[in-house]
């Protein structure tokens, strides 16, 4: 191996193999020639890796992969079946009005870390941060029940993470971060929408509308987690029925369930 002090491209630093004689002038010249041809491909690879990391961070892994594959045309997409998760912080407006911006951002980051971390740990993907809300999907790749079980496990893990966070906040004299989460199973259109010069890769469809409306019932029903009948029919996890409820903008009433301890 080259000595640590040796650096390609440095004219005055002698090159050598560790523990052996320094390279002679001809050998050093050959190494510099190799360097000249290697720099450009390595720079291209580094730039490609940086772009991949950037797209993954802003779009999510699956959406970023679609964009890298050339899915850039407005109106294009695919219909996929997925368990949908929509979550929202409670009393965020009051927190924003009574706290310094840095405190608000720290609270949001802590909330998103717990929720997104749990979603990704169980195979889901965050599609969008909407203010203090999150829309995520667990695509059906095997049976629908597997996707629904994964979403429910993610919710359980996120609740545990938030309980730990609230203990830390209480020790610091900060209020807890209460939240609501809704789960639904349905078909979504996953693709590009937007203006001609500004696109968004996202999910739309009646299932997205239903899960967001269902989350809005968390406060009236006094529950932190609400689950649609479509999920309840496929999951193997025990749920508590809460009856049928009308959802704003949704024609048919929705059978609603929750976790026994939620």
PDB file of C-alpha atoms in Angstrom:
ATOM      1  CA  UNK A   1       0.000   0.000   0.000  1.00  0.00           C
ATOM      2  CA  UNK A   2       1.074   3.606  -0.435  1.00  0.00           C
ATOM      3  CA  UNK A   3       2.467   5.355   2.608  1.00  0.00           C
ATOM      4  CA  UNK A   4      -0.169   7.610   4.307  1.00  0.00           C
ATOM      5  CA  UNK A   5       1.997  10.637   3.664  1.00  0.00           C
ATOM      6  CA  UNK A   6       2.079   9.986  -0.040  1.00  0.00           C
ATOM      7  CA  UNK A   7      -0.595  11.672  -2.145  1.00  0.00           C
ATOM      8  CA  UNK A   8      -1.160  11.372  -5.855  1.00  0.00           C
ATOM      9  CA  UNK A   9      -0.822  14.669  -7.633  1.00  0.00           C
ATOM     10  CA  UNK A  10       1.691  16.107  -5.107  1.00  0.00           C
ATOM     11  CA  UNK A  11       4.935  16.720  -6.960  1.00  0.00           C
ATOM     12  CA  UNK A  12       7.175  16.990  -3.876  1.00  0.00           C
ATOM     13  CA  UNK A  13       5.855  14.024  -1.846  1.00  0.00           C
ATOM     14  CA  UNK A  14       7.807  10.843  -2.650  1.00  0.00           C
ATOM     15  CA  UNK A  15       5.666   7.787  -3.369  1.00  0.00           C
ATOM     16  CA  UNK A  16       6.528   4.332  -2.078  1.00  0.00           C
ATOM     17  CA  UNK A  17       5.067   1.050  -0.956  1.00  0.00           C
ATOM     18  CA  UNK A  18       4.935   0.860   2.842  1.00  0.00           C
ATOM     19  CA  UNK A  19       8.195  -0.516   4.179  1.00  0.00           C
ATOM     20  CA  UNK A  20       9.957  -0.509   0.788  1.00  0.00           C
ATOM     21  CA  UNK A  21      12.045   1.829  -1.323  1.00  0.00           C
ATOM     22  CA  UNK A  22      10.488   4.982  -2.793  1.00  0.00           C
ATOM     23  CA  UNK A  23       9.238   4.772  -6.370  1.00  0.00           C
ATOM     24  CA  UNK A  24      11.695   5.961  -8.937  1.00  0.00           C
ATOM     25  CA  UNK A  25      10.866   8.793 -11.328  1.00  0.00           C
ATOM     26  CA  UNK A  26       9.500   6.512 -14.045  1.00  0.00           C
ATOM     27  CA  UNK A  27       7.200   4.637 -11.640  1.00  0.00           C
ATOM     28  CA  UNK A  28       5.922   7.904 -10.164  1.00  0.00           C
ATOM     29  CA  UNK A  29       5.177   9.237 -13.627  1.00  0.00           C
ATOM     30  CA  UNK A  30       3.156   6.125 -14.426  1.00  0.00           C
ATOM     31  CA  UNK A  31       1.124   6.544 -11.238  1.00  0.00           C
ATOM     32  CA  UNK A  32       0.370  10.147 -12.117  1.00  0.00           C
ATOM     33  CA  UNK A  33      -0.748   8.977 -15.565  1.00  0.00           C
ATOM     34  CA  UNK A  34      -3.136   6.484 -13.959  1.00  0.00           C
ATOM     35  CA  UNK A  35      -4.426   9.248 -11.706  1.00  0.00           C
ATOM     36  CA  UNK A  36      -5.105  11.475 -14.706  1.00  0.00           C
ATOM     37  CA  UNK A  37      -7.403   8.857 -16.259  1.00  0.00           C
ATOM     38  CA  UNK A  38      -9.056   7.807 -12.967  1.00  0.00           C
ATOM     39  CA  UNK A  39     -10.054  11.233 -11.645  1.00  0.00           C
ATOM     40  CA  UNK A  40     -12.867  11.923 -14.113  1.00  0.00           C
ATOM     41  CA  UNK A  41     -14.702   8.568 -13.782  1.00  0.00           C
ATOM     42  CA  UNK A  42     -14.409   8.709  -9.998  1.00  0.00           C
ATOM     43  CA  UNK A  43     -15.785  12.247  -9.971  1.00  0.00           C
ATOM     44  CA  UNK A  44     -18.748  11.123 -12.101  1.00  0.00           C
ATOM     45  CA  UNK A  45     -19.447   8.243  -9.712  1.00  0.00           C
ATOM     46  CA  UNK A  46     -19.247  10.547  -6.694  1.00  0.00           C
ATOM     47  CA  UNK A  47     -21.629  13.030  -8.310  1.00  0.00           C
ATOM     48  CA  UNK A  48     -24.069  10.239  -9.186  1.00  0.00           C
ATOM     49  CA  UNK A  49     -23.984   8.942  -5.596  1.00  0.00           C
ATOM     50  CA  UNK A  50     -24.622  12.443  -4.254  1.00  0.00           C
ATOM     51  CA  UNK A  51     -27.586  12.906  -6.615  1.00  0.00           C
ATOM     52  CA  UNK A  52     -29.037   9.532  -5.594  1.00  0.00           C
ATOM     53  CA  UNK A  53     -28.773  10.441  -1.912  1.00  0.00           C
ATOM     54  CA  UNK A  54     -30.376  13.826  -2.590  1.00  0.00           C
ATOM     55  CA  UNK A  55     -33.341  12.364  -4.495  1.00  0.00           C
ATOM     56  CA  UNK A  56     -33.849   9.662  -1.857  1.00  0.00           C
ATOM     57  CA  UNK A  57     -33.891  12.286   0.902  1.00  0.00           C
ATOM     58  CA  UNK A  58     -36.439  14.541  -0.807  1.00  0.00           C
ATOM     59  CA  UNK A  59     -38.623  12.020  -2.662  1.00  0.00           C
ATOM     60  CA  UNK A  60     -38.249   8.708  -0.834  1.00  0.00           C
ATOM     61  CA  UNK A  61     -36.581   5.575  -2.181  1.00  0.00           C
ATOM     62  CA  UNK A  62     -39.336   4.293  -4.468  1.00  0.00           C
ATOM     63  CA  UNK A  63     -40.305   7.688  -5.866  1.00  0.00           C
ATOM     64  CA  UNK A  64     -36.659   8.624  -6.387  1.00  0.00           C
ATOM     65  CA  UNK A  65     -36.063   5.380  -8.266  1.00  0.00           C
ATOM     66  CA  UNK A  66     -38.954   6.179 -10.589  1.00  0.00           C
ATOM     67  CA  UNK A  67     -37.618   9.671 -11.262  1.00  0.00           C
ATOM     68  CA  UNK A  68     -34.090   8.352 -11.943  1.00  0.00           C
ATOM     69  CA  UNK A  69     -35.634   5.847 -14.369  1.00  0.00           C
ATOM     70  CA  UNK A  70     -37.092   8.746 -16.377  1.00  0.00           C
ATOM     71  CA  UNK A  71     -40.662   9.012 -15.056  1.00  0.00           C
ATOM     72  CA  UNK A  72     -40.731  12.778 -15.506  1.00  0.00           C
ATOM     73  CA  UNK A  73     -43.835  13.324 -17.652  1.00  0.00           C
ATOM     74  CA  UNK A  74     -46.800  15.065 -16.084  1.00  0.00           C
ATOM     75  CA  UNK A  75     -49.878  12.882 -15.837  1.00  0.00           C
ATOM     76  CA  UNK A  76     -47.978   9.592 -15.910  1.00  0.00           C
ATOM     77  CA  UNK A  77     -48.158   7.125 -13.065  1.00  0.00           C
ATOM     78  CA  UNK A  78     -49.310   3.720 -11.975  1.00  0.00           C
ATOM     79  CA  UNK A  79     -52.129   2.385  -9.838  1.00  0.00           C
ATOM     80  CA  UNK A  80     -50.875   0.433  -6.857  1.00  0.00           C
ATOM     81  CA  UNK A  81     -52.564  -1.151  -3.866  1.00  0.00           C
ATOM     82  CA  UNK A  82     -51.176  -0.104  -0.517  1.00  0.00           C
ATOM     83  CA  UNK A  83     -51.871   0.362   3.153  1.00  0.00           C
ATOM     84  CA  UNK A  84     -51.968   4.119   3.678  1.00  0.00           C
ATOM     85  CA  UNK A  85     -50.930   5.962   6.824  1.00  0.00           C
ATOM     86  CA  UNK A  86     -51.834   9.563   7.571  1.00  0.00           C
ATOM     87  CA  UNK A  87     -50.675  11.206  10.799  1.00  0.00           C
ATOM     88  CA  UNK A  88     -50.985  14.690  12.209  1.00  0.00           C
ATOM     89  CA  UNK A  89     -49.811  16.535  15.309  1.00  0.00           C
ATOM     90  CA  UNK A  90     -52.391  18.016  17.661  1.00  0.00           C
ATOM     91  CA  UNK A  91     -52.403  21.684  18.723  1.00  0.00           C
ATOM     92  CA  UNK A  92     -49.548  22.495  16.380  1.00  0.00           C
ATOM     93  CA  UNK A  93     -50.964  25.931  15.579  1.00  0.00           C
ATOM     94  CA  UNK A  94     -50.926  26.883  19.262  1.00  0.00           C
ATOM     95  CA  UNK A  95     -47.378  25.559  19.595  1.00  0.00           C
ATOM     96  CA  UNK A  96     -46.292  27.631  16.600  1.00  0.00           C
ATOM     97  CA  UNK A  97     -47.836  30.817  17.992  1.00  0.00           C
ATOM     98  CA  UNK A  98     -46.367  30.491  21.487  1.00  0.00           C
ATOM     99  CA  UNK A  99     -42.885  29.136  20.730  1.00  0.00           C
ATOM    100  CA  UNK A 100     -39.754  30.391  19.021  1.00  0.00           C
ATOM    101  CA  UNK A 101     -39.266  29.095  15.464  1.00  0.00           C
ATOM    102  CA  UNK A 102     -36.232  27.054  16.511  1.00  0.00           C
ATOM    103  CA  UNK A 103     -38.310  25.310  19.196  1.00  0.00           C
ATOM    104  CA  UNK A 104     -41.067  24.544  16.684  1.00  0.00           C
ATOM    105  CA  UNK A 105     -38.615  23.136  14.152  1.00  0.00           C
ATOM    106  CA  UNK A 106     -36.954  20.983  16.824  1.00  0.00           C
ATOM    107  CA  UNK A 107     -40.349  19.594  17.837  1.00  0.00           C
ATOM    108  CA  UNK A 108     -41.270  18.837  14.226  1.00  0.00           C
ATOM    109  CA  UNK A 109     -37.946  17.136  13.550  1.00  0.00           C
ATOM    110  CA  UNK A 110     -38.319  14.977  16.671  1.00  0.00           C
ATOM    111  CA  UNK A 111     -41.875  13.994  15.647  1.00  0.00           C
ATOM    112  CA  UNK A 112     -40.893  13.203  12.073  1.00  0.00           C
ATOM    113  CA  UNK A 113     -37.842  11.218  13.242  1.00  0.00           C
ATOM    114  CA  UNK A 114     -39.990   8.908  15.379  1.00  0.00           C
ATOM    115  CA  UNK A 115     -42.752   8.458  12.838  1.00  0.00           C
ATOM    116  CA  UNK A 116     -40.670   8.211   9.664  1.00  0.00           C
ATOM    117  CA  UNK A 117     -38.160   5.958  11.397  1.00  0.00           C
ATOM    118  CA  UNK A 118     -40.921   3.525  12.344  1.00  0.00           C
ATOM    119  CA  UNK A 119     -42.452   3.668   8.854  1.00  0.00           C
ATOM    120  CA  UNK A 120     -39.158   2.907   7.138  1.00  0.00           C
ATOM    121  CA  UNK A 121     -38.276   0.173   9.652  1.00  0.00           C
ATOM    122  CA  UNK A 122     -41.354  -1.807   8.602  1.00  0.00           C
ATOM    123  CA  UNK A 123     -41.006  -1.373   4.856  1.00  0.00           C
ATOM    124  CA  UNK A 124     -43.134   1.722   4.308  1.00  0.00           C
ATOM    125  CA  UNK A 125     -42.245   4.959   2.572  1.00  0.00           C
ATOM    126  CA  UNK A 126     -43.006   8.548   3.506  1.00  0.00           C
ATOM    127  CA  UNK A 127     -44.489  10.198   0.433  1.00  0.00           C
ATOM    128  CA  UNK A 128     -45.007  13.661   1.791  1.00  0.00           C
ATOM    129  CA  UNK A 129     -44.645  15.927   4.805  1.00  0.00           C
ATOM    130  CA  UNK A 130     -47.682  18.226   4.887  1.00  0.00           C
ATOM    131  CA  UNK A 131     -47.026  20.901   7.484  1.00  0.00           C
ATOM    132  CA  UNK A 132     -47.006  18.824  10.668  1.00  0.00           C
ATOM    133  CA  UNK A 133     -48.671  15.877   8.890  1.00  0.00           C
ATOM    134  CA  UNK A 134     -47.260  12.800   7.175  1.00  0.00           C
ATOM    135  CA  UNK A 135     -48.615  10.682   4.309  1.00  0.00           C
ATOM    136  CA  UNK A 136     -46.974   7.268   3.921  1.00  0.00           C
ATOM    137  CA  UNK A 137     -47.652   4.035   2.067  1.00  0.00           C
ATOM    138  CA  UNK A 138     -46.921   0.338   2.590  1.00  0.00           C
ATOM    139  CA  UNK A 139     -47.246  -1.118  -0.932  1.00  0.00           C
ATOM    140  CA  UNK A 140     -48.860  -4.544  -1.241  1.00  0.00           C
ATOM    141  CA  UNK A 141     -46.117  -6.799  -2.587  1.00  0.00           C
ATOM    142  CA  UNK A 142     -47.389 -10.047  -1.070  1.00  0.00           C
ATOM    143  CA  UNK A 143     -50.784 -10.312   0.590  1.00  0.00           C
ATOM    144  CA  UNK A 144     -52.767  -7.201   1.630  1.00  0.00           C
ATOM    145  CA  UNK A 145     -52.687  -8.499   5.197  1.00  0.00           C
ATOM    146  CA  UNK A 146     -48.891  -8.330   5.264  1.00  0.00           C
ATOM    147  CA  UNK A 147     -48.935  -4.670   4.225  1.00  0.00           C
ATOM    148  CA  UNK A 148     -51.605  -3.836   6.812  1.00  0.00           C
ATOM    149  CA  UNK A 149     -49.753  -5.696   9.567  1.00  0.00           C
ATOM    150  CA  UNK A 150     -46.571  -3.813   8.675  1.00  0.00           C
ATOM    151  CA  UNK A 151     -48.424  -0.481   8.884  1.00  0.00           C
ATOM    152  CA  UNK A 152     -49.914  -1.399  12.274  1.00  0.00           C
ATOM    153  CA  UNK A 153     -46.501  -2.433  13.610  1.00  0.00           C
ATOM    154  CA  UNK A 154     -45.093   0.878  12.401  1.00  0.00           C
ATOM    155  CA  UNK A 155     -47.835   2.728  14.286  1.00  0.00           C
ATOM    156  CA  UNK A 156     -47.091   0.732  17.441  1.00  0.00           C
ATOM    157  CA  UNK A 157     -43.370   1.518  17.138  1.00  0.00           C
ATOM    158  CA  UNK A 158     -44.052   5.213  16.478  1.00  0.00           C
ATOM    159  CA  UNK A 159     -46.291   5.439  19.552  1.00  0.00           C
ATOM    160  CA  UNK A 160     -43.551   3.898  21.694  1.00  0.00           C
ATOM    161  CA  UNK A 161     -41.024   6.352  20.279  1.00  0.00           C
ATOM    162  CA  UNK A 162     -43.315   9.302  20.944  1.00  0.00           C
ATOM    163  CA  UNK A 163     -43.974   8.117  24.517  1.00  0.00           C
ATOM    164  CA  UNK A 164     -40.221   8.130  25.132  1.00  0.00           C
ATOM    165  CA  UNK A 165     -39.913  11.555  23.499  1.00  0.00           C
ATOM    166  CA  UNK A 166     -42.684  12.954  25.714  1.00  0.00           C
ATOM    167  CA  UNK A 167     -40.840  11.726  28.821  1.00  0.00           C
ATOM    168  CA  UNK A 168     -37.773  13.625  27.652  1.00  0.00           C
ATOM    169  CA  UNK A 169     -39.813  16.731  26.872  1.00  0.00           C
ATOM    170  CA  UNK A 170     -41.503  16.579  30.281  1.00  0.00           C
ATOM    171  CA  UNK A 171     -38.093  16.459  31.974  1.00  0.00           C
ATOM    172  CA  UNK A 172     -37.187  19.616  30.024  1.00  0.00           C
ATOM    173  CA  UNK A 173     -40.407  21.361  31.024  1.00  0.00           C
ATOM    174  CA  UNK A 174     -41.940  21.073  27.549  1.00  0.00           C
ATOM    175  CA  UNK A 175     -45.503  19.948  26.757  1.00  0.00           C
ATOM    176  CA  UNK A 176     -46.143  16.513  25.207  1.00  0.00           C
ATOM    177  CA  UNK A 177     -46.685  16.158  21.469  1.00  0.00           C
ATOM    178  CA  UNK A 178     -50.086  14.532  21.035  1.00  0.00           C
ATOM    179  CA  UNK A 179     -51.025  13.197  17.611  1.00  0.00           C
ATOM    180  CA  UNK A 180     -53.538  11.204  15.586  1.00  0.00           C
ATOM    181  CA  UNK A 181     -52.894   8.399  13.087  1.00  0.00           C
ATOM    182  CA  UNK A 182     -55.233   6.765  10.570  1.00  0.00           C
ATOM    183  CA  UNK A 183     -54.750   3.641   8.451  1.00  0.00           C
ATOM    184  CA  UNK A 184     -56.620   2.544   5.338  1.00  0.00           C
ATOM    185  CA  UNK A 185     -56.154   0.002   2.545  1.00  0.00           C
ATOM    186  CA  UNK A 186     -56.904   0.931  -1.048  1.00  0.00           C
ATOM    187  CA  UNK A 187     -55.746   1.718  -4.560  1.00  0.00           C
ATOM    188  CA  UNK A 188     -53.831   4.914  -5.248  1.00  0.00           C
ATOM    189  CA  UNK A 189     -52.516   6.613  -8.368  1.00  0.00           C
ATOM    190  CA  UNK A 190     -48.803   7.077  -7.795  1.00  0.00           C
ATOM    191  CA  UNK A 191     -47.119   9.433 -10.215  1.00  0.00           C
ATOM    192  CA  UNK A 192     -46.456  12.961 -11.446  1.00  0.00           C
ATOM    193  CA  UNK A 193     -48.911  15.819 -11.061  1.00  0.00           C
ATOM    194  CA  UNK A 194     -48.461  19.579 -11.114  1.00  0.00           C
ATOM    195  CA  UNK A 195     -47.676  22.452 -13.427  1.00  0.00           C
ATOM    196  CA  UNK A 196     -45.690  22.229 -16.638  1.00  0.00           C
ATOM    197  CA  UNK A 197     -42.543  23.535 -14.921  1.00  0.00           C
ATOM    198  CA  UNK A 198     -43.094  22.240 -11.371  1.00  0.00           C
ATOM    199  CA  UNK A 199     -43.972  18.589 -10.727  1.00  0.00           C
ATOM    200  CA  UNK A 200     -44.714  16.620  -7.606  1.00  0.00           C
ATOM    201  CA  UNK A 201     -44.361  12.842  -7.390  1.00  0.00           C
ATOM    202  CA  UNK A 202     -47.156  11.810  -5.056  1.00  0.00           C
ATOM    203  CA  UNK A 203     -50.235   9.650  -4.442  1.00  0.00           C
ATOM    204  CA  UNK A 204     -53.810  10.703  -5.182  1.00  0.00           C
ATOM    205  CA  UNK A 205     -57.194   9.016  -5.248  1.00  0.00           C
ATOM    206  CA  UNK A 206     -60.254   8.256  -3.087  1.00  0.00           C
ATOM    207  CA  UNK A 207     -58.180   6.120  -0.688  1.00  0.00           C
ATOM    208  CA  UNK A 208     -55.940   9.104   0.103  1.00  0.00           C
ATOM    209  CA  UNK A 209     -58.998  11.282   0.740  1.00  0.00           C
ATOM    210  CA  UNK A 210     -60.529   8.668   3.033  1.00  0.00           C
ATOM    211  CA  UNK A 211     -57.450   8.146   5.196  1.00  0.00           C
ATOM    212  CA  UNK A 212     -57.013  11.894   5.728  1.00  0.00           C
ATOM    213  CA  UNK A 213     -60.695  12.306   6.651  1.00  0.00           C
ATOM    214  CA  UNK A 214     -60.471   9.306   8.974  1.00  0.00           C
ATOM    215  CA  UNK A 215     -57.551  10.876  10.821  1.00  0.00           C
ATOM    216  CA  UNK A 216     -59.768  13.907  11.394  1.00  0.00           C
ATOM    217  CA  UNK A 217     -62.032  11.718  13.542  1.00  0.00           C
ATOM    218  CA  UNK A 218     -59.275  10.992  16.071  1.00  0.00           C
ATOM    219  CA  UNK A 219     -60.014  14.063  18.167  1.00  0.00           C
ATOM    220  CA  UNK A 220     -63.858  13.741  18.174  1.00  0.00           C
ATOM    221  CA  UNK A 221     -63.624  10.049  19.085  1.00  0.00           C
ATOM    222  CA  UNK A 222     -60.891  10.581  21.654  1.00  0.00           C
ATOM    223  CA  UNK A 223     -58.543   8.079  20.013  1.00  0.00           C
ATOM    224  CA  UNK A 224     -54.943   8.414  18.861  1.00  0.00           C
ATOM    225  CA  UNK A 225     -55.253   5.648  16.240  1.00  0.00           C
ATOM    226  CA  UNK A 226     -58.164   4.953  13.877  1.00  0.00           C
ATOM    227  CA  UNK A 227     -58.291   2.091  11.388  1.00  0.00           C
ATOM    228  CA  UNK A 228     -60.670   1.581   8.494  1.00  0.00           C
ATOM    229  CA  UNK A 229     -62.765  -1.531   7.947  1.00  0.00           C
ATOM    230  CA  UNK A 230     -60.682  -2.353   4.863  1.00  0.00           C
ATOM    231  CA  UNK A 231     -57.609  -2.777   7.072  1.00  0.00           C
ATOM    232  CA  UNK A 232     -59.553  -4.580   9.810  1.00  0.00           C
ATOM    233  CA  UNK A 233     -60.746  -7.197   7.307  1.00  0.00           C
ATOM    234  CA  UNK A 234     -57.212  -8.173   6.300  1.00  0.00           C
ATOM    235  CA  UNK A 235     -55.014  -7.746   9.369  1.00  0.00           C
ATOM    236  CA  UNK A 236     -54.208 -10.496  11.837  1.00  0.00           C
ATOM    237  CA  UNK A 237     -53.819  -8.052  14.738  1.00  0.00           C
ATOM    238  CA  UNK A 238     -56.642  -7.663  17.313  1.00  0.00           C
ATOM    239  CA  UNK A 239     -58.678  -4.471  16.899  1.00  0.00           C
ATOM    240  CA  UNK A 240     -61.494  -2.785  18.786  1.00  0.00           C
ATOM    241  CA  UNK A 241     -64.608  -1.824  16.717  1.00  0.00           C
ATOM    242  CA  UNK A 242     -65.962   1.698  17.110  1.00  0.00           C
ATOM    243  CA  UNK A 243     -68.970   1.417  14.763  1.00  0.00           C
ATOM    244  CA  UNK A 244     -69.646   3.152  11.464  1.00  0.00           C
ATOM    245  CA  UNK A 245     -69.007   6.863  11.044  1.00  0.00           C
ATOM    246  CA  UNK A 246     -69.620   9.428   8.329  1.00  0.00           C
ATOM    247  CA  UNK A 247     -66.541  11.110   6.927  1.00  0.00           C
ATOM    248  CA  UNK A 248     -66.597  14.592   5.438  1.00  0.00           C
ATOM    249  CA  UNK A 249     -66.717  14.382   1.652  1.00  0.00           C
ATOM    250  CA  UNK A 250     -67.035  10.571   1.636  1.00  0.00           C
ATOM    251  CA  UNK A 251     -70.402   9.225   0.464  1.00  0.00           C
ATOM    252  CA  UNK A 252     -70.574   5.904   2.317  1.00  0.00           C
ATOM    253  CA  UNK A 253     -70.089   5.587   6.097  1.00  0.00           C
ATOM    254  CA  UNK A 254     -66.801   4.002   7.152  1.00  0.00           C
ATOM    255  CA  UNK A 255     -66.447   1.138   9.610  1.00  0.00           C
ATOM    256  CA  UNK A 256     -63.933   2.365  12.163  1.00  0.00           C
ATOM    257  CA  UNK A 257     -61.638   0.379  14.463  1.00  0.00           C
ATOM    258  CA  UNK A 258     -58.814   1.193  16.840  1.00  0.00           C
ATOM    259  CA  UNK A 259     -56.051  -0.524  18.755  1.00  0.00           C
ATOM    260  CA  UNK A 260     -57.191  -1.790  22.175  1.00  0.00           C
ATOM    261  CA  UNK A 261     -54.805   0.565  24.024  1.00  0.00           C
ATOM    262  CA  UNK A 262     -55.208   3.617  21.779  1.00  0.00           C
TER     263      UNK A 262
END
